[in-house]
């Protein structure tokens, strides 16, 4: 029930979530439990499955797992790296790499966050069409995805599924909140009429990221990716940028932001457009990327293709920290590889104790 309880505290009704759905135990393909499987440690960051010859196994030590993409001088992905080519660092201290492999078929947990505030009215149809096509291409039977919309509310449009048709139906049902955007509108309560709060809501972007990372993805294993389709503007969230970012980092979630906006709408409303800088920090700190497409349909298609290509050329490197303490501190991570011009990965992790819900 954590998702509903969190939503109630934030006064964010997740309308598509039922108690029966959340109470039902759910086992994902990437977890692949066996009757004799040992409990899995989640400290200090995330315990990840390791694939060997197509078999998923559980790792019970306190591994830190780092997904990354490597690029050469021509900005093309490098796909032939080996363990000895790279060195992992934590707080500038070299670590011993335990495992190193290129990701080709490791299951993917994907969350799509769709901005349905008033400022997105002219670009939502583009997002629905292109996003549905992306999901059809990228999802395999081993993968799962969910869909959240956010405006003055945060709504779970569909829970975990590997059915692209179901996701497409949910995406096509998303509608613009005509009372929000460019200043916001009414503030719905939990089925009890308007709720008076000191800070009016318009676009609950940070709250949506927090809920998706902390409440939906925290306990998941394997690769976890959030894709936001938004203009990057937040208005009225109870979480701030740092809170949303921390939730993503603690859940080892990569965030991609497709920055899509009707710039003319901002100009006509006499508003400054400031979403790019904030979204760039969110993506770079988590190992994802910001792709600015304006309101261009072809650029939007290209953005989804870039994300798909990167997910197919990722590496996974894991190590056991030389500092074993679980003090909750933020540890900086860096990886250097021979012959690589740029590495795209998260900047660090929180050293939280095993079993912690943080």
mmCIF file of C-alpha atoms in Angstrom:
data_model
loop_
_atom_site.group_PDB
_atom_site.id
_atom_site.type_symbol
_atom_site.label_atom_id
_atom_site.label_comp_id
_atom_site.label_asym_id
_atom_site.label_seq_id
_atom_site.Cartn_x
_atom_site.Cartn_y
_atom_site.Cartn_z
ATOM 1 C CA UNK A 1 0.000 0.000 0.000
ATOM 2 C CA UNK A 2 3.011 2.325 0.052
ATOM 3 C CA UNK A 3 2.125 3.965 -3.259
ATOM 4 C CA UNK A 4 -1.372 4.951 -2.136
ATOM 5 C CA UNK A 5 -0.166 6.097 1.285
ATOM 6 C CA UNK A 6 2.557 8.213 -0.270
ATOM 7 C CA UNK A 7 0.056 9.702 -2.673
ATOM 8 C CA UNK A 8 -2.287 10.559 0.197
ATOM 9 C CA UNK A 9 0.466 12.330 2.105
ATOM 10 C CA UNK A 10 1.195 14.417 -0.962
ATOM 11 C CA UNK A 11 -2.520 14.685 -1.744
ATOM 12 C CA UNK A 12 -1.795 13.135 -5.147
ATOM 13 C CA UNK A 13 -4.607 10.737 -6.119
ATOM 14 C CA UNK A 14 -3.262 7.865 -8.184
ATOM 15 C CA UNK A 15 -6.642 7.210 -9.714
ATOM 16 C CA UNK A 16 -5.837 4.062 -11.617
ATOM 17 C CA UNK A 17 -4.406 2.195 -8.626
ATOM 18 C CA UNK A 18 -6.642 -0.187 -6.724
ATOM 19 C CA UNK A 19 -5.948 -1.662 -3.303
ATOM 20 C CA UNK A 20 -6.299 -5.152 -4.753
ATOM 21 C CA UNK A 21 -3.597 -4.410 -7.314
ATOM 22 C CA UNK A 22 -1.125 -3.152 -4.753
ATOM 23 C CA UNK A 23 -1.775 -5.903 -2.232
ATOM 24 C CA UNK A 24 -1.234 -8.636 -4.810
ATOM 25 C CA UNK A 25 2.338 -10.037 -4.724
ATOM 26 C CA UNK A 26 4.006 -9.437 -8.067
ATOM 27 C CA UNK A 27 7.016 -11.336 -9.349
ATOM 28 C CA UNK A 28 8.819 -9.963 -12.375
ATOM 29 C CA UNK A 29 10.706 -11.824 -15.024
ATOM 30 C CA UNK A 30 13.936 -10.183 -13.957
ATOM 31 C CA UNK A 31 13.643 -11.499 -10.416
ATOM 32 C CA UNK A 32 13.447 -15.185 -11.450
ATOM 33 C CA UNK A 33 13.155 -16.553 -7.895
ATOM 34 C CA UNK A 34 13.705 -20.190 -7.019
ATOM 35 C CA UNK A 35 12.383 -22.049 -3.982
ATOM 36 C CA UNK A 36 15.873 -22.167 -2.442
ATOM 37 C CA UNK A 37 16.860 -18.625 -3.312
ATOM 38 C CA UNK A 38 18.541 -16.607 -0.560
ATOM 39 C CA UNK A 39 17.323 -13.153 0.452
ATOM 40 C CA UNK A 40 18.864 -10.443 -1.662
ATOM 41 C CA UNK A 41 20.823 -7.619 -0.080
ATOM 42 C CA UNK A 42 20.027 -4.111 -1.274
ATOM 43 C CA UNK A 43 23.038 -2.436 0.324
ATOM 44 C CA UNK A 44 24.757 -0.172 -0.194
ATOM 45 C CA UNK A 45 23.041 0.751 -3.420
ATOM 46 C CA UNK A 46 21.310 -1.959 -5.414
ATOM 47 C CA UNK A 47 21.849 -5.666 -5.637
ATOM 48 C CA UNK A 48 21.594 -6.574 -9.290
ATOM 49 C CA UNK A 49 21.065 -9.864 -11.091
ATOM 50 C CA UNK A 50 24.070 -11.130 -13.017
ATOM 51 C CA UNK A 51 23.394 -12.882 -16.302
ATOM 52 C CA UNK A 52 25.605 -15.736 -17.373
ATOM 53 C CA UNK A 53 24.668 -17.713 -20.474
ATOM 54 C CA UNK A 54 21.135 -16.385 -20.287
ATOM 55 C CA UNK A 55 20.581 -17.471 -16.656
ATOM 56 C CA UNK A 56 19.580 -14.918 -14.029
ATOM 57 C CA UNK A 57 21.211 -15.433 -10.635
ATOM 58 C CA UNK A 58 20.968 -13.509 -7.403
ATOM 59 C CA UNK A 59 23.953 -11.771 -5.868
ATOM 60 C CA UNK A 60 23.728 -11.506 -2.089
ATOM 61 C CA UNK A 61 26.853 -9.413 -1.467
ATOM 62 C CA UNK A 62 26.787 -5.629 -1.215
ATOM 63 C CA UNK A 63 27.598 -4.944 -4.829
ATOM 64 C CA UNK A 64 27.381 -1.519 -6.376
ATOM 65 C CA UNK A 65 26.245 -1.832 -9.961
ATOM 66 C CA UNK A 66 26.990 0.765 -12.585
ATOM 67 C CA UNK A 67 25.263 0.887 -15.964
ATOM 68 C CA UNK A 68 27.096 3.014 -18.498
ATOM 69 C CA UNK A 69 27.424 3.855 -22.172
ATOM 70 C CA UNK A 70 30.840 4.568 -23.693
ATOM 71 C CA UNK A 71 31.434 6.856 -26.669
ATOM 72 C CA UNK A 72 34.373 7.356 -29.011
ATOM 73 C CA UNK A 73 35.681 10.560 -30.593
ATOM 74 C CA UNK A 74 32.964 10.486 -33.246
ATOM 75 C CA UNK A 75 30.311 10.308 -30.492
ATOM 76 C CA UNK A 76 29.377 6.782 -31.574
ATOM 77 C CA UNK A 77 28.832 4.077 -28.927
ATOM 78 C CA UNK A 78 31.787 1.774 -28.283
ATOM 79 C CA UNK A 79 30.661 -1.839 -28.077
ATOM 80 C CA UNK A 80 33.901 -3.841 -27.689
ATOM 81 C CA UNK A 81 35.131 -2.938 -24.190
ATOM 82 C CA UNK A 82 36.385 -5.589 -21.782
ATOM 83 C CA UNK A 83 36.915 -5.721 -18.033
ATOM 84 C CA UNK A 84 40.625 -4.924 -18.230
ATOM 85 C CA UNK A 85 39.925 -1.801 -20.312
ATOM 86 C CA UNK A 86 38.146 -0.002 -17.456
ATOM 87 C CA UNK A 87 38.793 1.039 -13.864
ATOM 88 C CA UNK A 88 36.083 1.901 -11.350
ATOM 89 C CA UNK A 89 36.589 4.593 -8.714
ATOM 90 C CA UNK A 90 34.609 5.409 -5.582
ATOM 91 C CA UNK A 91 35.415 8.797 -4.034
ATOM 92 C CA UNK A 92 38.544 8.782 -6.221
ATOM 93 C CA UNK A 93 39.775 5.441 -4.834
ATOM 94 C CA UNK A 94 40.213 2.630 -7.364
ATOM 95 C CA UNK A 95 37.981 -0.388 -6.719
ATOM 96 C CA UNK A 96 38.236 -4.028 -7.756
ATOM 97 C CA UNK A 97 35.778 -4.801 -10.540
ATOM 98 C CA UNK A 98 33.808 -7.971 -9.775
ATOM 99 C CA UNK A 99 31.847 -8.288 -13.000
ATOM 100 C CA UNK A 100 31.792 -6.567 -16.366
ATOM 101 C CA UNK A 101 29.538 -7.295 -19.313
ATOM 102 C CA UNK A 102 27.723 -5.664 -22.157
ATOM 103 C CA UNK A 103 23.957 -5.585 -21.787
ATOM 104 C CA UNK A 104 22.149 -7.243 -24.651
ATOM 105 C CA UNK A 105 19.176 -9.040 -23.129
ATOM 106 C CA UNK A 106 19.006 -8.132 -19.433
ATOM 107 C CA UNK A 107 15.352 -7.367 -18.619
ATOM 108 C CA UNK A 108 14.324 -3.731 -18.504
ATOM 109 C CA UNK A 109 11.953 -2.023 -16.084
ATOM 110 C CA UNK A 110 10.678 1.113 -17.781
ATOM 111 C CA UNK A 111 8.521 3.969 -16.577
ATOM 112 C CA UNK A 112 7.045 6.560 -18.932
ATOM 113 C CA UNK A 113 6.090 9.878 -17.286
ATOM 114 C CA UNK A 114 3.798 11.960 -19.458
ATOM 115 C CA UNK A 115 3.295 15.675 -18.804
ATOM 116 C CA UNK A 116 -0.407 16.438 -19.313
ATOM 117 C CA UNK A 117 -0.434 20.003 -18.035
ATOM 118 C CA UNK A 118 -1.993 22.747 -20.141
ATOM 119 C CA UNK A 119 1.341 23.778 -21.634
ATOM 120 C CA UNK A 120 1.559 20.413 -23.444
ATOM 121 C CA UNK A 121 -1.772 20.592 -25.242
ATOM 122 C CA UNK A 122 -0.316 20.995 -28.746
ATOM 123 C CA UNK A 123 2.379 18.323 -28.380
ATOM 124 C CA UNK A 124 0.521 15.549 -26.519
ATOM 125 C CA UNK A 125 -0.706 13.828 -29.733
ATOM 126 C CA UNK A 126 2.899 13.631 -30.957
ATOM 127 C CA UNK A 127 3.989 12.103 -27.656
ATOM 128 C CA UNK A 128 1.222 9.513 -27.717
ATOM 129 C CA UNK A 129 1.912 8.363 -31.252
ATOM 130 C CA UNK A 130 5.707 8.279 -31.028
ATOM 131 C CA UNK A 131 5.813 6.914 -27.484
ATOM 132 C CA UNK A 132 3.527 4.003 -28.375
ATOM 133 C CA UNK A 133 5.693 3.115 -31.362
ATOM 134 C CA UNK A 134 8.812 3.187 -29.154
ATOM 135 C CA UNK A 135 7.263 0.813 -26.618
ATOM 136 C CA UNK A 136 6.294 -1.624 -29.372
ATOM 137 C CA UNK A 137 9.907 -1.708 -30.556
ATOM 138 C CA UNK A 138 11.773 -1.810 -27.270
ATOM 139 C CA UNK A 139 9.695 -4.068 -24.994
ATOM 140 C CA UNK A 140 10.387 -7.800 -25.006
ATOM 141 C CA UNK A 141 8.469 -10.500 -23.100
ATOM 142 C CA UNK A 142 11.069 -10.177 -20.301
ATOM 143 C CA UNK A 143 10.539 -6.427 -19.876
ATOM 144 C CA UNK A 144 7.872 -4.476 -18.033
ATOM 145 C CA UNK A 145 6.681 -0.888 -18.200
ATOM 146 C CA UNK A 146 4.217 1.403 -16.472
ATOM 147 C CA UNK A 147 2.732 4.746 -17.458
ATOM 148 C CA UNK A 148 2.166 7.808 -15.263
ATOM 149 C CA UNK A 149 0.677 11.166 -16.243
ATOM 150 C CA UNK A 150 1.209 14.296 -14.204
ATOM 151 C CA UNK A 151 -0.365 17.741 -14.093
ATOM 152 C CA UNK A 152 -2.222 18.961 -10.992
ATOM 153 C CA UNK A 153 -2.398 15.250 -10.099
ATOM 154 C CA UNK A 154 -0.069 12.288 -10.483
ATOM 155 C CA UNK A 155 -2.044 9.421 -12.042
ATOM 156 C CA UNK A 156 -0.948 5.841 -12.644
ATOM 157 C CA UNK A 157 -2.517 5.208 -16.052
ATOM 158 C CA UNK A 158 -1.405 1.592 -16.207
ATOM 159 C CA UNK A 159 0.656 -0.557 -13.861
ATOM 160 C CA UNK A 160 3.473 -2.919 -14.831
ATOM 161 C CA UNK A 161 2.830 -4.787 -18.063
ATOM 162 C CA UNK A 162 4.816 -6.104 -21.020
ATOM 163 C CA UNK A 163 1.853 -5.668 -23.350
ATOM 164 C CA UNK A 164 2.538 -2.757 -25.743
ATOM 165 C CA UNK A 165 -1.114 -2.656 -26.800
ATOM 166 C CA UNK A 166 -2.215 -2.123 -23.204
ATOM 167 C CA UNK A 167 0.329 0.648 -22.794
ATOM 168 C CA UNK A 168 -0.804 2.244 -26.049
ATOM 169 C CA UNK A 169 -4.434 2.233 -24.912
ATOM 170 C CA UNK A 170 -3.473 3.850 -21.624
ATOM 171 C CA UNK A 171 -1.315 6.442 -23.350
ATOM 172 C CA UNK A 172 -4.089 7.353 -25.773
ATOM 173 C CA UNK A 173 -6.460 7.895 -22.873
ATOM 174 C CA UNK A 174 -4.197 10.588 -21.401
ATOM 175 C CA UNK A 175 -5.825 14.002 -21.621
ATOM 176 C CA UNK A 176 -4.670 17.521 -20.977
ATOM 177 C CA UNK A 177 -5.780 19.075 -17.705
ATOM 178 C CA UNK A 178 -7.417 22.161 -19.172
ATOM 179 C CA UNK A 179 -7.412 23.913 -15.799
ATOM 180 C CA UNK A 180 -3.668 23.560 -15.321
ATOM 181 C CA UNK A 181 -0.559 24.801 -17.094
ATOM 182 C CA UNK A 182 0.648 28.373 -17.461
ATOM 183 C CA UNK A 183 -0.389 29.209 -13.925
ATOM 184 C CA UNK A 184 -2.355 26.129 -12.910
ATOM 185 C CA UNK A 185 -5.964 25.680 -11.981
ATOM 186 C CA UNK A 186 -7.995 23.931 -9.344
ATOM 187 C CA UNK A 187 -6.571 21.551 -6.795
ATOM 188 C CA UNK A 188 -8.486 18.282 -6.576
ATOM 189 C CA UNK A 189 -8.692 16.386 -3.328
ATOM 190 C CA UNK A 190 -9.086 12.670 -2.737
ATOM 191 C CA UNK A 191 -12.640 12.480 -4.019
ATOM 192 C CA UNK A 192 -13.791 14.998 -1.415
ATOM 193 C CA UNK A 193 -13.690 18.193 -3.446
ATOM 194 C CA UNK A 194 -11.013 20.914 -3.432
ATOM 195 C CA UNK A 195 -8.333 20.835 -0.754
ATOM 196 C CA UNK A 196 -6.957 24.129 0.486
ATOM 197 C CA UNK A 197 -3.155 24.232 0.448
ATOM 198 C CA UNK A 198 -0.733 27.093 0.782
ATOM 199 C CA UNK A 199 1.055 26.358 -2.496
ATOM 200 C CA UNK A 200 -1.145 25.942 -5.585
ATOM 201 C CA UNK A 201 -0.375 23.063 -7.906
ATOM 202 C CA UNK A 202 0.175 23.329 -11.628
ATOM 203 C CA UNK A 203 2.612 20.649 -12.851
ATOM 204 C CA UNK A 204 3.747 18.114 -10.251
ATOM 205 C CA UNK A 205 6.863 16.991 -12.095
ATOM 206 C CA UNK A 206 9.125 16.436 -9.063
ATOM 207 C CA UNK A 207 6.384 14.585 -7.201
ATOM 208 C CA UNK A 208 5.867 12.320 -10.225
ATOM 209 C CA UNK A 209 9.579 11.481 -10.427
ATOM 210 C CA UNK A 210 9.710 10.791 -6.691
ATOM 211 C CA UNK A 211 6.688 8.488 -6.750
ATOM 212 C CA UNK A 212 7.913 6.624 -9.841
ATOM 213 C CA UNK A 213 11.439 6.110 -8.472
ATOM 214 C CA UNK A 214 10.724 5.522 -4.779
ATOM 215 C CA UNK A 215 7.311 3.851 -4.792
ATOM 216 C CA UNK A 216 7.382 1.970 -8.085
ATOM 217 C CA UNK A 217 11.024 1.142 -8.811
ATOM 218 C CA UNK A 218 12.854 0.990 -5.488
ATOM 219 C CA UNK A 219 12.372 -2.759 -4.985
ATOM 220 C CA UNK A 220 12.876 -3.731 -8.629
ATOM 221 C CA UNK A 221 16.028 -5.455 -9.852
ATOM 222 C CA UNK A 222 17.991 -5.006 -13.056
ATOM 223 C CA UNK A 223 17.964 -2.048 -15.405
ATOM 224 C CA UNK A 224 15.535 0.682 -14.399
ATOM 225 C CA UNK A 225 14.806 3.631 -16.672
ATOM 226 C CA UNK A 226 12.422 6.572 -16.441
ATOM 227 C CA UNK A 227 11.592 8.533 -19.597
ATOM 228 C CA UNK A 228 9.956 11.925 -19.039
ATOM 229 C CA UNK A 229 8.116 13.706 -21.827
ATOM 230 C CA UNK A 230 7.790 17.225 -20.506
ATOM 231 C CA UNK A 231 8.667 20.885 -20.890
ATOM 232 C CA UNK A 232 10.679 20.543 -17.673
ATOM 233 C CA UNK A 233 8.678 23.073 -15.689
ATOM 234 C CA UNK A 234 7.502 22.174 -12.181
ATOM 235 C CA UNK A 235 4.810 24.101 -10.350
ATOM 236 C CA UNK A 236 3.500 23.154 -6.921
ATOM 237 C CA UNK A 237 5.273 19.871 -6.120
ATOM 238 C CA UNK A 238 5.767 19.092 -2.457
ATOM 239 C CA UNK A 239 9.028 17.381 -3.365
ATOM 240 C CA UNK A 240 11.823 19.541 -4.734
ATOM 241 C CA UNK A 241 14.470 18.756 -7.348
ATOM 242 C CA UNK A 242 16.904 17.367 -4.776
ATOM 243 C CA UNK A 243 14.269 15.076 -3.266
ATOM 244 C CA UNK A 244 13.259 13.684 -6.646
ATOM 245 C CA UNK A 245 16.880 13.251 -7.676
ATOM 246 C CA UNK A 246 17.800 11.504 -4.414
ATOM 247 C CA UNK A 247 14.915 9.050 -4.837
ATOM 248 C CA UNK A 248 16.146 8.182 -8.322
ATOM 249 C CA UNK A 249 19.747 7.755 -7.168
ATOM 250 C CA UNK A 250 18.763 5.525 -4.238
ATOM 251 C CA UNK A 251 16.740 3.343 -6.608
ATOM 252 C CA UNK A 252 19.515 3.246 -9.246
ATOM 253 C CA UNK A 253 17.167 4.669 -11.870
ATOM 254 C CA UNK A 254 18.428 6.224 -15.095
ATOM 255 C CA UNK A 255 16.384 9.244 -16.145
ATOM 256 C CA UNK A 256 15.987 10.374 -19.725
ATOM 257 C CA UNK A 257 14.123 13.593 -20.424
ATOM 258 C CA UNK A 258 12.685 14.322 -23.838
ATOM 259 C CA UNK A 259 12.222 18.057 -23.608
ATOM 260 C CA UNK A 260 9.170 18.809 -25.691
ATOM 261 C CA UNK A 261 7.328 22.116 -25.514
ATOM 262 C CA UNK A 262 5.246 24.606 -27.410
ATOM 263 C CA UNK A 263 7.699 27.477 -27.092
ATOM 264 C CA UNK A 264 5.238 29.854 -28.755
ATOM 265 C CA UNK A 265 2.852 29.203 -25.886
ATOM 266 C CA UNK A 266 5.395 30.456 -23.388
ATOM 267 C CA UNK A 267 6.025 33.589 -25.410
ATOM 268 C CA UNK A 268 2.343 34.365 -25.795
ATOM 269 C CA UNK A 269 1.846 33.868 -22.043
ATOM 270 C CA UNK A 270 4.742 36.216 -21.294
ATOM 271 C CA UNK A 271 6.658 33.473 -19.449
ATOM 272 C CA UNK A 272 10.334 32.543 -19.411
ATOM 273 C CA UNK A 273 11.244 28.999 -20.396
ATOM 274 C CA UNK A 274 13.666 27.550 -17.845
ATOM 275 C CA UNK A 275 13.074 23.815 -17.856
ATOM 276 C CA UNK A 276 16.182 22.699 -19.743
ATOM 277 C CA UNK A 277 18.846 23.470 -17.115
ATOM 278 C CA UNK A 278 17.005 21.669 -14.309
ATOM 279 C CA UNK A 279 16.224 18.632 -16.446
ATOM 280 C CA UNK A 280 19.825 18.445 -17.616
ATOM 281 C CA UNK A 281 21.006 18.095 -14.016
ATOM 282 C CA UNK A 282 18.427 15.389 -13.289
ATOM 283 C CA UNK A 283 19.492 13.339 -16.287
ATOM 284 C CA UNK A 284 23.250 13.775 -16.000
ATOM 285 C CA UNK A 285 23.330 12.931 -12.287
ATOM 286 C CA UNK A 286 21.449 9.669 -12.849
ATOM 287 C CA UNK A 287 23.267 8.514 -15.970
ATOM 288 C CA UNK A 288 20.606 9.404 -18.519
ATOM 289 C CA UNK A 289 20.444 12.252 -20.988
ATOM 290 C CA UNK A 290 18.420 15.307 -21.960
ATOM 291 C CA UNK A 291 17.188 15.463 -25.557
ATOM 292 C CA UNK A 292 15.558 18.721 -26.643
ATOM 293 C CA UNK A 293 13.079 18.243 -29.495
ATOM 294 C CA UNK A 294 11.031 21.451 -29.301
ATOM 295 C CA UNK A 295 7.701 20.540 -30.873
ATOM 296 C CA UNK A 296 9.207 18.757 -33.877
ATOM 297 C CA UNK A 297 7.721 15.318 -34.573
ATOM 298 C CA UNK A 298 10.767 14.057 -36.491
ATOM 299 C CA UNK A 299 13.112 15.098 -33.687
ATOM 300 C CA UNK A 300 10.848 13.302 -31.217
ATOM 301 C CA UNK A 301 11.111 10.092 -33.242
ATOM 302 C CA UNK A 302 14.892 10.514 -33.348
ATOM 303 C CA UNK A 303 15.006 11.051 -29.563
ATOM 304 C CA UNK A 304 13.254 7.751 -28.870
ATOM 305 C CA UNK A 305 15.570 6.029 -31.347
ATOM 306 C CA UNK A 306 18.635 7.439 -29.545
ATOM 307 C CA UNK A 307 17.363 6.145 -26.205
ATOM 308 C CA UNK A 308 16.636 2.739 -27.726
ATOM 309 C CA UNK A 309 20.144 2.556 -29.212
ATOM 310 C CA UNK A 310 21.764 3.487 -25.900
ATOM 311 C CA UNK A 311 19.799 0.890 -23.970
ATOM 312 C CA UNK A 312 21.089 -1.727 -26.429
ATOM 313 C CA UNK A 313 24.744 -0.713 -26.013
ATOM 314 C CA UNK A 314 25.017 -0.365 -22.240
ATOM 315 C CA UNK A 315 27.603 -2.065 -20.055
ATOM 316 C CA UNK A 316 27.182 -3.267 -16.477
ATOM 317 C CA UNK A 317 30.162 -3.095 -14.129
ATOM 318 C CA UNK A 318 29.913 -4.126 -10.468
ATOM 319 C CA UNK A 319 32.199 -3.887 -7.448
ATOM 320 C CA UNK A 320 32.158 -4.376 -3.686
ATOM 321 C CA UNK A 321 33.180 -1.072 -2.046
ATOM 322 C CA UNK A 322 36.451 -1.014 -0.126
ATOM 323 C CA UNK A 323 34.573 1.099 2.408
ATOM 324 C CA UNK A 324 31.859 -1.308 3.655
ATOM 325 C CA UNK A 325 30.111 1.145 5.991
ATOM 326 C CA UNK A 326 26.425 1.863 5.454
ATOM 327 C CA UNK A 327 26.470 5.402 6.755
ATOM 328 C CA UNK A 328 23.951 6.838 4.286
ATOM 329 C CA UNK A 329 26.549 9.098 2.722
ATOM 330 C CA UNK A 330 26.632 9.922 -0.972
ATOM 331 C CA UNK A 331 29.613 8.248 -2.654
ATOM 332 C CA UNK A 332 30.946 9.573 -5.937
ATOM 333 C CA UNK A 333 31.472 7.019 -8.701
ATOM 334 C CA UNK A 334 33.674 7.346 -11.733
ATOM 335 C CA UNK A 335 34.777 4.934 -14.410
ATOM 336 C CA UNK A 336 37.642 5.388 -16.851
ATOM 337 C CA UNK A 337 38.143 3.236 -19.924
ATOM 338 C CA UNK A 338 40.989 3.111 -22.421
ATOM 339 C CA UNK A 339 40.254 4.738 -25.763
ATOM 340 C CA UNK A 340 36.937 6.216 -24.597
ATOM 341 C CA UNK A 341 36.150 9.906 -25.048
ATOM 342 C CA UNK A 342 32.969 10.076 -22.966
ATOM 343 C CA UNK A 343 31.166 7.848 -20.496
ATOM 344 C CA UNK A 344 27.516 8.350 -19.660
ATOM 345 C CA UNK A 345 26.651 7.024 -16.201
ATOM 346 C CA UNK A 346 25.295 8.063 -12.805
ATOM 347 C CA UNK A 347 27.464 10.254 -10.609
ATOM 348 C CA UNK A 348 27.132 8.300 -7.393
ATOM 349 C CA UNK A 349 25.009 6.350 -4.910
ATOM 350 C CA UNK A 350 23.814 6.491 -1.309
ATOM 351 C CA UNK A 351 25.449 3.953 1.022
ATOM 352 C CA UNK A 352 22.307 2.787 2.787
ATOM 353 C CA UNK A 353 22.020 -0.340 4.921
ATOM 354 C CA UNK A 354 20.674 -3.659 3.709
ATOM 355 C CA UNK A 355 16.893 -3.787 3.874
ATOM 356 C CA UNK A 356 16.596 -0.029 4.199
ATOM 357 C CA UNK A 357 13.506 1.539 2.664
ATOM 358 C CA UNK A 358 15.432 4.729 1.924
#
